[in-house]
PDB file of C-alpha atoms in Angstrom:
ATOM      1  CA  UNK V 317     104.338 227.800 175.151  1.00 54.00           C
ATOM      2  CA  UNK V 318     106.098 224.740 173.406  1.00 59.00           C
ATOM      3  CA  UNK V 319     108.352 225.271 170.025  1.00 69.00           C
ATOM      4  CA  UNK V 320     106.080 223.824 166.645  1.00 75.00           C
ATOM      5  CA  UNK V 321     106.856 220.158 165.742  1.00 80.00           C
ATOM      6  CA  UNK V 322     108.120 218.691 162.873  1.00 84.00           C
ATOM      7  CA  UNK V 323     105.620 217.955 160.519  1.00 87.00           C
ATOM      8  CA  UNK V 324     105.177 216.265 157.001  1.00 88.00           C
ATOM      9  CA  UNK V 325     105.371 218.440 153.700  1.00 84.00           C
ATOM     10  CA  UNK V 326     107.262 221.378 155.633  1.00 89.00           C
ATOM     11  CA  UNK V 327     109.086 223.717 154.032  1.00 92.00           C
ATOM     12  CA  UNK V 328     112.626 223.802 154.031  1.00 93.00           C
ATOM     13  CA  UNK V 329     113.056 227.038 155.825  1.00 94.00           C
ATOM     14  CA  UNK V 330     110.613 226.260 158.458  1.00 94.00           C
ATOM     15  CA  UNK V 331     112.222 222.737 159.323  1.00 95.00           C
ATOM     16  CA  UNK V 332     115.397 224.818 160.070  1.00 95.00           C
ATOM     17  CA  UNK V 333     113.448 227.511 161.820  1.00 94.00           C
ATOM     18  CA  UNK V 334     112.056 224.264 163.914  1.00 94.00           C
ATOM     19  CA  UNK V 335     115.357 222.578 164.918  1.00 96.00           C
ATOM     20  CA  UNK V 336     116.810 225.938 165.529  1.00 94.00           C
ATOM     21  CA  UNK V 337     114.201 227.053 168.155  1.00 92.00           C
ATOM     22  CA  UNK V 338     114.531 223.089 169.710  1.00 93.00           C
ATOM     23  CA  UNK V 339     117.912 223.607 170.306  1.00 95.00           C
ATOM     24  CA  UNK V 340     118.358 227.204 171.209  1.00 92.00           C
ATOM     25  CA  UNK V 341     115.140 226.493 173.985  1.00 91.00           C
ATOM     26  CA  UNK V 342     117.127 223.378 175.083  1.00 90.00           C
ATOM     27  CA  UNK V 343     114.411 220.920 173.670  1.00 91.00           C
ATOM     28  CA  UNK V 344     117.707 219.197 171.962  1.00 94.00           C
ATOM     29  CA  UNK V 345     119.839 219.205 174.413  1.00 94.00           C
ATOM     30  CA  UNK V 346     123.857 219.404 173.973  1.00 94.00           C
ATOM     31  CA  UNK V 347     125.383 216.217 172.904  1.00 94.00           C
ATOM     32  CA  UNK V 348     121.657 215.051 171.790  1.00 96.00           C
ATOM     33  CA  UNK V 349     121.933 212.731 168.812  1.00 96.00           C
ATOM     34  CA  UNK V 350     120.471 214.082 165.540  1.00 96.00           C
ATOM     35  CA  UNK V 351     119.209 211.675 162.462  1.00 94.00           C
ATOM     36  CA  UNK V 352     119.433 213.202 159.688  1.00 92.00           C
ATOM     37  CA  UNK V 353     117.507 210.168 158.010  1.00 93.00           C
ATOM     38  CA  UNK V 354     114.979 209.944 160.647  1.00 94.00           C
ATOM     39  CA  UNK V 355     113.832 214.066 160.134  1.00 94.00           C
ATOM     40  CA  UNK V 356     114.007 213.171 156.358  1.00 93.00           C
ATOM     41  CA  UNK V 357     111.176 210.526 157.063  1.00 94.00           C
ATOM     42  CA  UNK V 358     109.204 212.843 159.632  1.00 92.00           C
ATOM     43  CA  UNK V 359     109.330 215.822 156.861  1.00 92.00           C
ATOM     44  CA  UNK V 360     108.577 213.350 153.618  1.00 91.00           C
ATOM     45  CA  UNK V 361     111.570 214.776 152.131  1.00 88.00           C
ATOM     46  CA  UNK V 362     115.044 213.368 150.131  1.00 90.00           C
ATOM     47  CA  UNK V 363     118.081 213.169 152.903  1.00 91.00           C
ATOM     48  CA  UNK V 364     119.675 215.866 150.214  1.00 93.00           C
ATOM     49  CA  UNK V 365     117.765 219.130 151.508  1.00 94.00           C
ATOM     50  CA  UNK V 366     117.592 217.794 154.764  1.00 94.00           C
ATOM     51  CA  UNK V 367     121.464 217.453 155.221  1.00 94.00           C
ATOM     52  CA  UNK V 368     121.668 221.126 154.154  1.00 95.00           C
ATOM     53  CA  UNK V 369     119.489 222.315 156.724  1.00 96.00           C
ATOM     54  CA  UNK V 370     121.821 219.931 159.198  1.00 96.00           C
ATOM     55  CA  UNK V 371     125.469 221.974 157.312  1.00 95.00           C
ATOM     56  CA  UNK V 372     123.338 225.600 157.711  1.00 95.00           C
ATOM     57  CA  UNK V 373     122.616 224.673 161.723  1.00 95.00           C
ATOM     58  CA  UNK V 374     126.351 223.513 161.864  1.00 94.00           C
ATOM     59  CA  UNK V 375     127.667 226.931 160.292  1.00 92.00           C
ATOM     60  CA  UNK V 376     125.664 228.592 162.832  1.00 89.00           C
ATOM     61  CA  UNK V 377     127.608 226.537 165.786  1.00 90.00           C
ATOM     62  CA  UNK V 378     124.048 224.568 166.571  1.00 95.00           C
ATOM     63  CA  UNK V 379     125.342 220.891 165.282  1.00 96.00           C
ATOM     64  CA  UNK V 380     128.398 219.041 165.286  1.00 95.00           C
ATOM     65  CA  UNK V 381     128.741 216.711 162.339  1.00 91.00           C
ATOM     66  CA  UNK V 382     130.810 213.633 162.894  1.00 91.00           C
ATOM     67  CA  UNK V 383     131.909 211.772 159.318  1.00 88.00           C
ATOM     68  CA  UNK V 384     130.897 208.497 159.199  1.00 87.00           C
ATOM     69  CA  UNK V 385     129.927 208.370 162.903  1.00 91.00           C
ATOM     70  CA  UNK V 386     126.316 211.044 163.584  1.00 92.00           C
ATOM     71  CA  UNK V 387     125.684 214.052 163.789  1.00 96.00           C
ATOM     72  CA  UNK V 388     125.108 215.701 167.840  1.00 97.00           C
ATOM     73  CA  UNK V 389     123.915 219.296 169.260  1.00 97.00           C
ATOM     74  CA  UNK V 390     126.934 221.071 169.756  1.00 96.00           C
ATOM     75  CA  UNK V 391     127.788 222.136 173.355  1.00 95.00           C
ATOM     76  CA  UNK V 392     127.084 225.479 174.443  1.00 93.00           C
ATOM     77  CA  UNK V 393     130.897 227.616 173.407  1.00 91.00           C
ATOM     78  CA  UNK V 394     131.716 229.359 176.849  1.00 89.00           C
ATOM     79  CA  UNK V 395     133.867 232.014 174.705  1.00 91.00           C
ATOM     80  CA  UNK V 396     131.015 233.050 172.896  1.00 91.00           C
ATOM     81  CA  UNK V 397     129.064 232.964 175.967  1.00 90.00           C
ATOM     82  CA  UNK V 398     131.279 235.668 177.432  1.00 90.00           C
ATOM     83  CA  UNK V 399     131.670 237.782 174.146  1.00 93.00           C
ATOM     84  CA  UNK V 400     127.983 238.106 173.858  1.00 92.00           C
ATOM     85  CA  UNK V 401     127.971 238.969 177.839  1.00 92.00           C
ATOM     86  CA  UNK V 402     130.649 242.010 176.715  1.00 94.00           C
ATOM     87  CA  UNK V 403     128.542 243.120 173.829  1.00 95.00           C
ATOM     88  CA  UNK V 404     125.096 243.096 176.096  1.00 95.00           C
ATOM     89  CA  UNK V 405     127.475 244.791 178.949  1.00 95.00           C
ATOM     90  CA  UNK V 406     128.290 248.171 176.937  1.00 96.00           C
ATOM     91  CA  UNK V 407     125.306 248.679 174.891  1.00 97.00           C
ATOM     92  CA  UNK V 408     122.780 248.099 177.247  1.00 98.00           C
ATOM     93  CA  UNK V 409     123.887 249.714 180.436  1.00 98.00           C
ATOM     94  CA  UNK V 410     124.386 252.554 178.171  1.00 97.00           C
ATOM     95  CA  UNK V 411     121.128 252.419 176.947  1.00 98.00           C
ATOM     96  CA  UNK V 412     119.510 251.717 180.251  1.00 98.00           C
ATOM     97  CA  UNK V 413     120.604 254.923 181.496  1.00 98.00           C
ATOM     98  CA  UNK V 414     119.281 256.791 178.571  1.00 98.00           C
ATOM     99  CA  UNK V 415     116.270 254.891 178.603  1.00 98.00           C
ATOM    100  CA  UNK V 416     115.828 256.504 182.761  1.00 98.00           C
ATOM    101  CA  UNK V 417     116.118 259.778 181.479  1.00 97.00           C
ATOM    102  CA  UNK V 418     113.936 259.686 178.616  1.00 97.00           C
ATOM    103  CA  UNK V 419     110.816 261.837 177.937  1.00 95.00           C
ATOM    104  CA  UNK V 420     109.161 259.202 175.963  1.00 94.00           C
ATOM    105  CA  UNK V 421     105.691 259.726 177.550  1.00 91.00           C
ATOM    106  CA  UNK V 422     104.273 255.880 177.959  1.00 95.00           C
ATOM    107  CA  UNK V 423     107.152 254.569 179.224  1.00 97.00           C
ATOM    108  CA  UNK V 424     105.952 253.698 182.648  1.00 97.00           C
ATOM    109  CA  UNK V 425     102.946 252.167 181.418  1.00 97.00           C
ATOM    110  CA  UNK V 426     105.145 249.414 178.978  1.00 97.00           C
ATOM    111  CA  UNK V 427     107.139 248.590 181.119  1.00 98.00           C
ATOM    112  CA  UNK V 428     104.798 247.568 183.831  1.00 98.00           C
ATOM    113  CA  UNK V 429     102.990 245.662 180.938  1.00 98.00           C
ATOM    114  CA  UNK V 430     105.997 243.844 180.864  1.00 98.00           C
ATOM    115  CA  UNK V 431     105.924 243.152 184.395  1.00 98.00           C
ATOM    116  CA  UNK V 432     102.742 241.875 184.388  1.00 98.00           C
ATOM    117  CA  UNK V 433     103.071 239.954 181.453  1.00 98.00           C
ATOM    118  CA  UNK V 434     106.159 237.610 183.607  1.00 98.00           C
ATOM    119  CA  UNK V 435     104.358 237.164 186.608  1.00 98.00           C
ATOM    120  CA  UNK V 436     101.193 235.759 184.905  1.00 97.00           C
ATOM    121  CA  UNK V 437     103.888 233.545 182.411  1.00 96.00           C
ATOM    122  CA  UNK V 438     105.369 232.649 185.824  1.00 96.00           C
ATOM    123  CA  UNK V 439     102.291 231.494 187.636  1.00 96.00           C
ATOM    124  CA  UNK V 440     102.143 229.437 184.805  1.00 94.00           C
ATOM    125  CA  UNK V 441     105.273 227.824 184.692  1.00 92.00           C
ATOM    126  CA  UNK V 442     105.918 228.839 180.893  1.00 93.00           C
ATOM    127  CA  UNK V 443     109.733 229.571 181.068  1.00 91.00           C
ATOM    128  CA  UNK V 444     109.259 229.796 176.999  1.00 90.00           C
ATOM    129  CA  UNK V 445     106.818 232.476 177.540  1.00 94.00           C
ATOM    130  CA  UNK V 446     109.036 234.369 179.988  1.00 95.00           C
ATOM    131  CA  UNK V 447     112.259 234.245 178.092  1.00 93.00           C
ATOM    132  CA  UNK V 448     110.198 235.855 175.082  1.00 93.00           C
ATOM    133  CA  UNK V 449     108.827 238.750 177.284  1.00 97.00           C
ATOM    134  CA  UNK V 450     112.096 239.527 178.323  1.00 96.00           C
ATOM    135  CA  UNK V 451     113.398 239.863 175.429  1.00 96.00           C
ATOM    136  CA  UNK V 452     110.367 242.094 173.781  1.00 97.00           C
ATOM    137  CA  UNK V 453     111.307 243.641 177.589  1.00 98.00           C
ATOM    138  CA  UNK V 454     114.984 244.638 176.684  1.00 98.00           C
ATOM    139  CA  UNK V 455     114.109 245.252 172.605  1.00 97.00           C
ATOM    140  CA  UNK V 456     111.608 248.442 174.515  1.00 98.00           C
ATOM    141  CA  UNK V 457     114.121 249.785 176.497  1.00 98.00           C
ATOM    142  CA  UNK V 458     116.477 250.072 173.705  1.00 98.00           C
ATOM    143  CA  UNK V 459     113.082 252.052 171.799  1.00 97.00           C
ATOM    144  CA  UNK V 460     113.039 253.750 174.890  1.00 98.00           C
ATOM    145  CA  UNK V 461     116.123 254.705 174.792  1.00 98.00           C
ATOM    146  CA  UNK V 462     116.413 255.906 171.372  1.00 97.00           C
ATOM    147  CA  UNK V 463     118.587 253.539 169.383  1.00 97.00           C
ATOM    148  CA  UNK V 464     115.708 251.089 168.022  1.00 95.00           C
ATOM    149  CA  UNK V 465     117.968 249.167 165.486  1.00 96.00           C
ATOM    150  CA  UNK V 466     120.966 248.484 168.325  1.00 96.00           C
ATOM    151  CA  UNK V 467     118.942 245.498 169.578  1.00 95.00           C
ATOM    152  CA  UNK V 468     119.285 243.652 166.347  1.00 93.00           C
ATOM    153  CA  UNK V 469     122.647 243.925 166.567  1.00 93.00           C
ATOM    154  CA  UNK V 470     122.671 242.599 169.604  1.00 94.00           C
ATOM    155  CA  UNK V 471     120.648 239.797 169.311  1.00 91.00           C
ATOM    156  CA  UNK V 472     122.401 238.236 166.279  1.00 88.00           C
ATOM    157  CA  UNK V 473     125.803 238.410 168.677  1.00 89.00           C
ATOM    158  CA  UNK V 474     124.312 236.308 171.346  1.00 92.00           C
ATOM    159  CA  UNK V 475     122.819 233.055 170.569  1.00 90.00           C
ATOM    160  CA  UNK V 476     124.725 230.808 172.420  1.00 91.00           C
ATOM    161  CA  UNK V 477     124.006 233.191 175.535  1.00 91.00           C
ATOM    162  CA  UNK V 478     120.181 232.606 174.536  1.00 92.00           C
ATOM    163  CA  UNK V 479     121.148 228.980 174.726  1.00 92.00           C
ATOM    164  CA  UNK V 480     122.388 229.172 178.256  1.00 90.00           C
ATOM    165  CA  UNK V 481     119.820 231.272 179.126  1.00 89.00           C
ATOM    166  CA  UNK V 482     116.609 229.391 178.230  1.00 90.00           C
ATOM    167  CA  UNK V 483     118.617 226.278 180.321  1.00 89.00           C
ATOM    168  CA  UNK V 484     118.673 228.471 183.135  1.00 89.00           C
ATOM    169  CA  UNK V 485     114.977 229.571 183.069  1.00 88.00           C
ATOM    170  CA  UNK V 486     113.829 225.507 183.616  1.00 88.00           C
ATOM    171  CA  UNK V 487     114.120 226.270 187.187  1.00 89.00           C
ATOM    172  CA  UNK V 488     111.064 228.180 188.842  1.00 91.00           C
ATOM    173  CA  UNK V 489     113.492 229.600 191.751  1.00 93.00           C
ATOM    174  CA  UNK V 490     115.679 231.229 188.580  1.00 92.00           C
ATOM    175  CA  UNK V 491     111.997 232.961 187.088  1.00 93.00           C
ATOM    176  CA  UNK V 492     111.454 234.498 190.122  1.00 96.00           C
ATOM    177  CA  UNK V 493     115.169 235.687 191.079  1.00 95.00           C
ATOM    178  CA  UNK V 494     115.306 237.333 187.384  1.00 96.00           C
ATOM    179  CA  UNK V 495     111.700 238.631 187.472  1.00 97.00           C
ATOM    180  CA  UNK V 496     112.661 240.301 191.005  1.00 98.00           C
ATOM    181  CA  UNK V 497     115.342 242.239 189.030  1.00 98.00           C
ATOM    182  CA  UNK V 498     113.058 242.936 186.285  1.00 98.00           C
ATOM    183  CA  UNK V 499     111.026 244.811 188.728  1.00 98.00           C
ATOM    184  CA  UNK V 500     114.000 246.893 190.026  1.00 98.00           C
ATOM    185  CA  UNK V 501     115.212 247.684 186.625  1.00 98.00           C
ATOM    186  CA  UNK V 502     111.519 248.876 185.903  1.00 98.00           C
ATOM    187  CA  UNK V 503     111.543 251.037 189.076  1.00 98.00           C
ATOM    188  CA  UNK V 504     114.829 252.923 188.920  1.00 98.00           C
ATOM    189  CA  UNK V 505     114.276 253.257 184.955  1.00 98.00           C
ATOM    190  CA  UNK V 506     110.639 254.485 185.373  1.00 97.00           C
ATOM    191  CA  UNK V 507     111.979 256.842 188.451  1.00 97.00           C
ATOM    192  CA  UNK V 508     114.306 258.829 186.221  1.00 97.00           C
ATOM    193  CA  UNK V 509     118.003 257.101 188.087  1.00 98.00           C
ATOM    194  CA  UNK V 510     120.203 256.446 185.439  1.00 98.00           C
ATOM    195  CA  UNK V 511     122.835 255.553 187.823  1.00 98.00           C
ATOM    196  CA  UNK V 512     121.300 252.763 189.472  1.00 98.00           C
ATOM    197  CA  UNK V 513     119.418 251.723 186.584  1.00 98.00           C
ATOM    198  CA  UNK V 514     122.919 250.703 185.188  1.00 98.00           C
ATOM    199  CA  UNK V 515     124.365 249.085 188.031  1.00 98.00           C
ATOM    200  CA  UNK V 516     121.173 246.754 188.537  1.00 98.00           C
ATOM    201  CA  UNK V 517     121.051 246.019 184.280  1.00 97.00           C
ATOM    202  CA  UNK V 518     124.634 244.970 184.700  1.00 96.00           C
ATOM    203  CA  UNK V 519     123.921 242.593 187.647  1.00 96.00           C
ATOM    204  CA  UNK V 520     120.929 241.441 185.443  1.00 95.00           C
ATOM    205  CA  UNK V 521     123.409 240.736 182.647  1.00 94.00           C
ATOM    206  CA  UNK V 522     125.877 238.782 184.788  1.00 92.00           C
ATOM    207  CA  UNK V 523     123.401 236.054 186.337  1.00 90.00           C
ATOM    208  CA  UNK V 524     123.867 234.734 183.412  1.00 80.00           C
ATOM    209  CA  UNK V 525     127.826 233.185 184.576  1.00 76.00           C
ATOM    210  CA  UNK V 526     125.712 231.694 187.656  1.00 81.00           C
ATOM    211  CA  UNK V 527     123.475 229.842 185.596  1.00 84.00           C
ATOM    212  CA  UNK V 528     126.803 228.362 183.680  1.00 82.00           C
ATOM    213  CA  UNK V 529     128.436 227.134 187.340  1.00 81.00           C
ATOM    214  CA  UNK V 530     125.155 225.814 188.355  1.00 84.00           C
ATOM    215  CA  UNK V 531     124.090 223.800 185.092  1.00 86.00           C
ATOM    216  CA  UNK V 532     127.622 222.964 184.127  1.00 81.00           C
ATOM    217  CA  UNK V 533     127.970 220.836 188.087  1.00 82.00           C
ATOM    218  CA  UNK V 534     124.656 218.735 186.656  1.00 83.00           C
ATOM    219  CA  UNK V 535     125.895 218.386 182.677  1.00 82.00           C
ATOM    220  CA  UNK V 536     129.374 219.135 182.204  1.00 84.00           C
ATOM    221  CA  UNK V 537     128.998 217.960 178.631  1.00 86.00           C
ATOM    222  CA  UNK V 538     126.676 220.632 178.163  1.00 91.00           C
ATOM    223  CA  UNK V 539     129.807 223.256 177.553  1.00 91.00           C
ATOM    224  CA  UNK V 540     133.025 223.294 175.712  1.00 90.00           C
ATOM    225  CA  UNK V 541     136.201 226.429 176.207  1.00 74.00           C
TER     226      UNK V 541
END
């Protein structure tokens, strides 16, 4: 699964929607320079609408713009890296829990739709595919669970998490190791242990601080305290 291109006569909202998704999937990568004039060819557009879509992706901590100089991908903030971690921390191992001892009757039956779902997506190599299934993964347990609306909340509070994240799917060895604890959440959910269901979500949450040690000794530049 590859992010849409660029493409001439786009609208406005779906060029940002564009250079979002290549930067939050890593396509951009941090420090990647950005042309503002260049996009504004690709898209057939004035520079004028084009550098607001550049000033909205800045706001949202995607670009930094240099005066007189260019405009770059921002790096990847480490403190918001490890608020989002707190945030996903206490709602979801509360919700994982809830989710375990939940009558919801076809529970067992989406989650292993999930499962199946990643290991095809893995075969495949499509670590696009997979990040997207686990997140429709974690968005059911919180329906499972009851609170249907919390993962919204959640997702708005962890972008540059997603941004580390998708980095840390590239690597085939990383798809397995997280599908592997997909499979346990699944099982102790499914088997009605809140308990362990919690402890394993939480470990599943904090592979994320490996993947920041391991892709920060390749690209150093990719992160910024």
């Amino acid at each position: 699964m590859a992010v849409s291109p660029i493409r001439p006569r786009m609208s406005i909202k779906d060029l940002y929607d564009v250079l979002y998704m290549r930067i939050l999937t890593g396509e951009l990568r941090p420090g990647a320079a950005i042309s503002e004039t260049r996009i504004a060819d690709e898209v057939g557009l004035s520079r004028t609408p084009v550098r607001q879509v550049f000033q909205r992706l800045a706001d949202a901590g995607f670009l930094v713009v240099v005066p007189q100089v260019g405009t770059y991908v921002a790096p990847i903030e480490i403190s918001a890296v490890r608020d989002a971690q707190f945030v996903r921390e206490m709602l979801e191992c509360s919700a994982v829990a809830e989710a375990a001892t939940s009558p919801v009757a076809d529970k067992e039956a989406r989650l292993h739709r999930f499962l199946e779902d990643q290991r095809r997506l893995i075969g495949k190599g499509d670590h696009i595919g997979f990040f997207l299934s686990d997140e429709a993964m974690h968005r059911a347990l919180m329906e499972i669970a009851g609170h249907p609306h919390v993962w919204d909340m959640i997702a708005s509070a962890k972008v540059s998490l997603d941004r580390l994240r998708y980095l840390s799917l590239e690597r085939i060895d990383w798809l397995e190791m997280i599908f592997r604890q997909h499979e346990d959440l699944v099982n102790r959910v499914v088997s009605g242990d809140p308990d362990g269901a919690t402890k394993v979500m939480q470990a599943h949450l904090r592979t994320a601080f490996a993947a920041i040690e391991r892709i920060a000794a390749e690209n150093a530049d990719f992160f910024a305290e």
